[in-house]
């Protein structure tokens, strides 16, 4: 069972069953340590977050926006590195 709430999709599953790299805390950690891995994870599957005890799946629109922003940050840093 799933329904939309504030651009996220409420899902009916146990948070322990979600792979660690698909959880919000892991995505934040990957953004801080290795942006390309975060971009790949965002674009290749579902990403979940837990808010007030409920589990939500991040919408496609939000995932694409985050991936675009991370790609822009990576590109700017690469340009600064080589110029």
Backbone as ProteinMPNN parsed JSONL, in Angstrom:
{"seq_chain_A": "XXXXXXXXXXXXXXXXXXXXXXXXXXXXXXXXXXXXXXXXXXXXXXXXXXXXXXXXXXXXXXXXXXXXXXXXXXXXXXXXXXX", "coords_chain_A": {"N_chain_A": [[0.837, -1.175, 0.0], [0.593, 2.169, -0.898], [0.776, 5.712, -0.808], [0.759, 9.164, -1.855], [2.378, 11.852, -0.193], [3.23, 15.047, 0.331], [5.111, 15.122, -1.863], [6.449, 12.739, -1.492], [6.325, 9.175, -1.2], [4.386, 7.195, 0.772], [5.242, 4.123, 2.152], [4.547, 0.668, 2.834], [6.377, -1.086, 4.637], [9.02, -2.752, 6.444], [11.518, -0.946, 8.068], [13.94, -2.152, 8.58], [14.219, -3.965, 6.544], [15.08, -2.62, 4.337], [17.819, -2.015, 2.197], [20.977, -0.843, 3.462], [22.284, 1.161, 1.944], [20.244, 2.434, 0.648], [18.966, 4.073, 2.381], [18.249, 7.253, 3.964], [20.282, 8.307, 5.692], [22.562, 6.997, 4.818], [22.786, 7.945, 2.223], [23.313, 10.66, 2.684], [25.79, 10.418, 3.955], [27.273, 9.287, 1.832], [27.185, 11.421, 0.035], [28.819, 13.225, 1.349], [31.241, 11.82, 1.345], [31.707, 10.52, -1.194], [30.609, 11.62, -3.968], [29.915, 10.638, -6.653], [29.009, 7.967, -6.18], [26.71, 8.426, -4.67], [25.114, 9.708, -6.582], [24.761, 7.642, -8.46], [23.358, 5.744, -6.914], [21.036, 7.203, -6.374], [19.926, 7.395, -8.954], [19.476, 4.766, -9.758], [17.559, 3.325, -8.358], [15.114, 2.888, -5.694], [14.953, 5.245, -3.022], [14.826, 5.645, 0.431], [13.264, 7.223, 3.262], [12.866, 7.921, 6.728], [10.368, 9.296, 8.604], [8.946, 10.638, 11.387], [8.333, 8.072, 12.343], [7.201, 6.842, 10.141], [7.686, 5.34, 6.931], [8.966, 6.527, 3.936], [9.127, 6.65, 0.373], [11.335, 8.305, -1.702], [10.31, 10.59, -4.173], [10.418, 10.316, -7.796], [10.834, 12.744, -9.1], [12.049, 14.332, -7.1], [14.349, 12.784, -6.647], [15.668, 12.984, -9.126], [16.113, 15.731, -9.173], [17.868, 16.012, -6.983], [20.008, 14.449, -7.922], [20.765, 15.931, -10.175], [21.588, 18.334, -8.935], [23.741, 17.377, -7.387], [25.409, 16.48, -9.426], [26.0, 18.916, -10.643], [27.431, 20.172, -8.562], [29.616, 18.422, -8.412], [30.695, 18.795, -10.996], [31.423, 21.532, -10.925], [33.377, 21.463, -8.929], [35.263, 19.789, -10.158], [36.006, 21.365, -12.356], [37.132, 23.546, -10.991], [39.28, 22.23, -9.89], [40.941, 21.602, -12.058], [41.521, 24.006, -13.254]], "CA_chain_A": [[0.0, 0.0, 0.0], [1.386, 3.392, -0.978], [0.088, 6.923, -1.233], [1.629, 10.331, -1.884], [2.231, 12.893, 0.819], [4.307, 16.027, 0.229], [6.085, 14.714, -2.875], [7.05, 11.468, -1.11], [5.351, 8.093, -1.253], [4.368, 6.39, 1.988], [5.299, 2.696, 1.817], [4.219, -0.237, 3.924], [7.418, -2.104, 4.782], [9.819, -2.61, 7.649], [12.736, -0.177, 7.785], [15.08, -3.072, 8.651], [14.305, -4.723, 5.297], [15.631, -1.759, 3.292], [19.291, -2.048, 2.206], [21.546, 0.333, 4.132], [22.666, 2.202, 0.991], [19.019, 3.077, 0.144], [18.41, 4.891, 3.462], [18.654, 8.654, 3.893], [21.554, 8.562, 6.374], [23.647, 6.493, 3.974], [22.914, 8.86, 1.099], [24.003, 11.855, 3.184], [27.181, 10.029, 4.163], [27.899, 9.15, 0.52], [27.367, 12.763, -0.535], [29.982, 13.817, 1.998], [32.466, 11.066, 1.08], [31.933, 10.139, -2.587], [29.415, 12.073, -4.676], [29.467, 9.775, -7.76], [28.241, 6.824, -5.671], [25.386, 8.933, -4.294], [24.377, 9.949, -7.824], [24.395, 6.34, -9.028], [22.31, 5.153, -6.077], [19.809, 7.963, -6.607], [19.37, 7.159, -10.286], [19.275, 3.354, -10.085], [16.547, 2.624, -7.573], [14.365, 3.623, -4.688], [15.63, 5.779, -1.855], [13.813, 5.72, 1.477], [13.526, 8.025, 4.439], [11.964, 7.649, 7.841], [9.939, 10.56, 9.19], [7.907, 10.449, 12.419], [7.986, 6.661, 12.45], [6.673, 6.341, 8.876], [8.71, 5.153, 5.907], [8.589, 7.123, 2.668], [10.009, 6.507, -0.78], [11.556, 9.609, -2.326], [9.713, 10.612, -5.507], [11.338, 10.389, -8.938], [11.134, 14.159, -9.345], [13.014, 14.772, -6.1], [15.612, 12.079, -6.871], [16.324, 13.588, -10.292], [16.583, 17.06, -8.764], [19.057, 15.826, -6.149], [21.085, 13.956, -8.78], [21.213, 17.066, -10.985], [22.335, 19.243, -8.058], [25.018, 16.745, -7.049], [26.228, 16.489, -10.643], [26.482, 20.287, -10.804], [28.474, 20.378, -7.552], [30.782, 17.647, -8.844], [31.271, 19.444, -12.177], [32.071, 22.768, -10.49], [34.606, 21.104, -8.217], [36.239, 19.276, -11.123], [36.51, 22.516, -13.111], [38.036, 24.291, -10.089], [40.486, 21.428, -9.666], [41.807, 21.575, -13.233], [41.811, 25.347, -13.785]], "C_chain_A": [[0.881, 1.238, 0.0], [0.487, 4.557, -1.353], [1.033, 8.098, -1.087], [1.315, 11.29, -0.746], [3.454, 13.801, 0.708], [5.443, 15.565, -0.674], [6.893, 13.481, -2.469], [5.943, 10.426, -1.078], [5.471, 7.27, 0.025], [4.331, 4.916, 1.599], [5.033, 1.866, 3.068], [5.259, -1.354, 3.957], [8.183, -1.822, 6.063], [11.132, -1.92, 7.289], [13.979, -1.064, 7.813], [15.269, -3.858, 7.363], [14.908, -3.915, 4.143], [17.154, -1.835, 3.352], [19.862, -0.741, 2.768], [21.859, 1.46, 3.161], [21.462, 2.893, 0.351], [18.354, 3.953, 1.198], [18.989, 6.304, 3.402], [20.019, 8.903, 4.53], [22.733, 8.098, 5.529], [23.869, 7.414, 2.78], [23.644, 10.136, 1.519], [25.483, 11.564, 3.387], [27.92, 9.891, 2.832], [28.108, 10.498, -0.158], [28.607, 13.411, 0.065], [31.282, 13.131, 1.616], [32.745, 10.823, -0.402], [30.676, 10.421, -3.407], [29.001, 11.161, -5.833], [28.654, 8.556, -7.302], [26.834, 7.254, -5.276], [24.524, 9.171, -5.527], [23.894, 8.635, -8.427], [23.263, 5.695, -8.224], [20.988, 5.881, -6.272], [19.137, 7.584, -7.92], [19.012, 5.702, -10.568], [18.218, 2.641, -9.25], [15.869, 3.512, -6.566], [15.284, 4.101, -3.574], [14.556, 6.043, -0.806], [14.248, 6.658, 2.589], [12.475, 7.709, 5.485], [11.662, 8.977, 8.514], [8.771, 10.289, 10.121], [7.411, 9.009, 12.477], [7.421, 6.049, 11.187], [7.782, 6.296, 7.838], [8.177, 5.675, 4.575], [9.615, 6.776, 1.6], [10.119, 7.881, -1.419], [11.035, 9.555, -3.761], [10.781, 10.736, -6.592], [11.769, 11.826, -9.199], [12.204, 14.657, -8.373], [14.364, 14.08, -6.286], [16.378, 12.678, -8.049], [16.85, 14.977, -9.968], [17.847, 16.963, -7.918], [20.241, 15.364, -6.986], [21.635, 15.081, -9.647], [22.053, 18.02, -10.15], [23.697, 18.665, -7.691], [25.956, 16.701, -8.242], [26.803, 17.88, -10.879], [27.605, 20.591, -9.809], [29.75, 19.646, -7.949], [31.47, 18.315, -10.025], [32.008, 20.728, -11.796], [33.377, 22.459, -9.784], [35.673, 20.559, -9.154], [36.831, 20.41, -11.95], [37.485, 23.316, -12.26], [39.341, 23.544, -9.879], [41.468, 21.551, -10.83], [42.086, 22.948, -13.827], [42.717, 26.081, -12.843]], "O_chain_A": [[1.809, 1.347, 0.802], [-0.455, 4.399, -2.13], [1.985, 8.053, -0.308], [0.158, 11.51, -0.387], [4.579, 13.37, 0.963], [6.609, 15.615, -0.283], [7.936, 13.215, -3.067], [4.766, 10.76, -0.945], [6.53, 6.718, 0.322], [3.484, 4.505, 0.806], [5.263, 2.305, 4.195], [5.057, -2.425, 3.385], [8.009, -0.775, 6.687], [11.778, -2.283, 6.306], [14.967, -0.763, 7.143], [16.36, -4.367, 7.106], [15.211, -4.473, 3.089], [17.732, -1.732, 4.434], [19.291, 0.331, 2.568], [21.711, 2.627, 3.525], [21.637, 3.844, -0.411], [17.29, 4.519, 0.946], [20.073, 6.523, 2.863], [20.833, 9.635, 3.968], [23.786, 8.736, 5.525], [25.008, 7.641, 2.371], [24.498, 10.633, 0.785], [26.333, 12.379, 3.028], [29.065, 10.327, 2.713], [29.105, 10.692, -0.853], [29.363, 14.077, -0.642], [32.327, 13.78, 1.563], [33.896, 10.908, -0.831], [29.793, 9.571, -3.524], [27.804, 10.922, -5.989], [27.705, 8.162, -7.98], [25.871, 6.528, -5.52], [23.331, 8.867, -5.516], [22.745, 8.531, -8.857], [22.317, 5.16, -8.803], [19.934, 5.249, -6.329], [17.914, 7.466, -7.983], [18.303, 5.43, -11.537], [18.01, 1.442, -9.433], [16.027, 4.733, -6.58], [16.266, 3.441, -3.231], [13.502, 6.597, -1.116], [15.439, 6.859, 2.826], [11.359, 7.29, 5.177], [12.567, 9.694, 8.941], [7.734, 9.775, 9.701], [6.216, 8.76, 12.64], [7.179, 4.842, 11.153], [8.704, 7.112, 7.863], [7.083, 5.312, 4.144], [10.805, 6.628, 1.879], [9.109, 8.546, -1.651], [11.287, 8.588, -4.48], [11.894, 11.197, -6.341], [12.937, 12.088, -9.486], [13.155, 15.325, -8.78], [15.409, 14.705, -6.108], [17.594, 12.857, -7.977], [17.921, 15.36, -10.439], [18.787, 17.735, -8.107], [21.36, 15.834, -6.786], [22.848, 15.176, -9.835], [23.11, 18.469, -10.594], [24.697, 19.384, -7.685], [27.167, 16.865, -8.089], [27.962, 18.015, -11.272], [28.612, 21.197, -10.173], [30.844, 20.197, -7.833], [32.698, 18.397, -10.058], [33.104, 20.981, -12.295], [34.382, 23.129, -10.021], [36.859, 20.832, -8.969], [38.033, 20.416, -12.217], [38.543, 23.722, -12.741], [40.393, 24.161, -9.709], [42.68, 21.599, -10.622], [42.817, 23.049, -14.812], [43.082, 27.227, -13.104]]}, "name": "protein", "num_of_chains": 1, "seq": "XXXXXXXXXXXXXXXXXXXXXXXXXXXXXXXXXXXXXXXXXXXXXXXXXXXXXXXXXXXXXXXXXXXXXXXXXXXXXXXXXXX"}
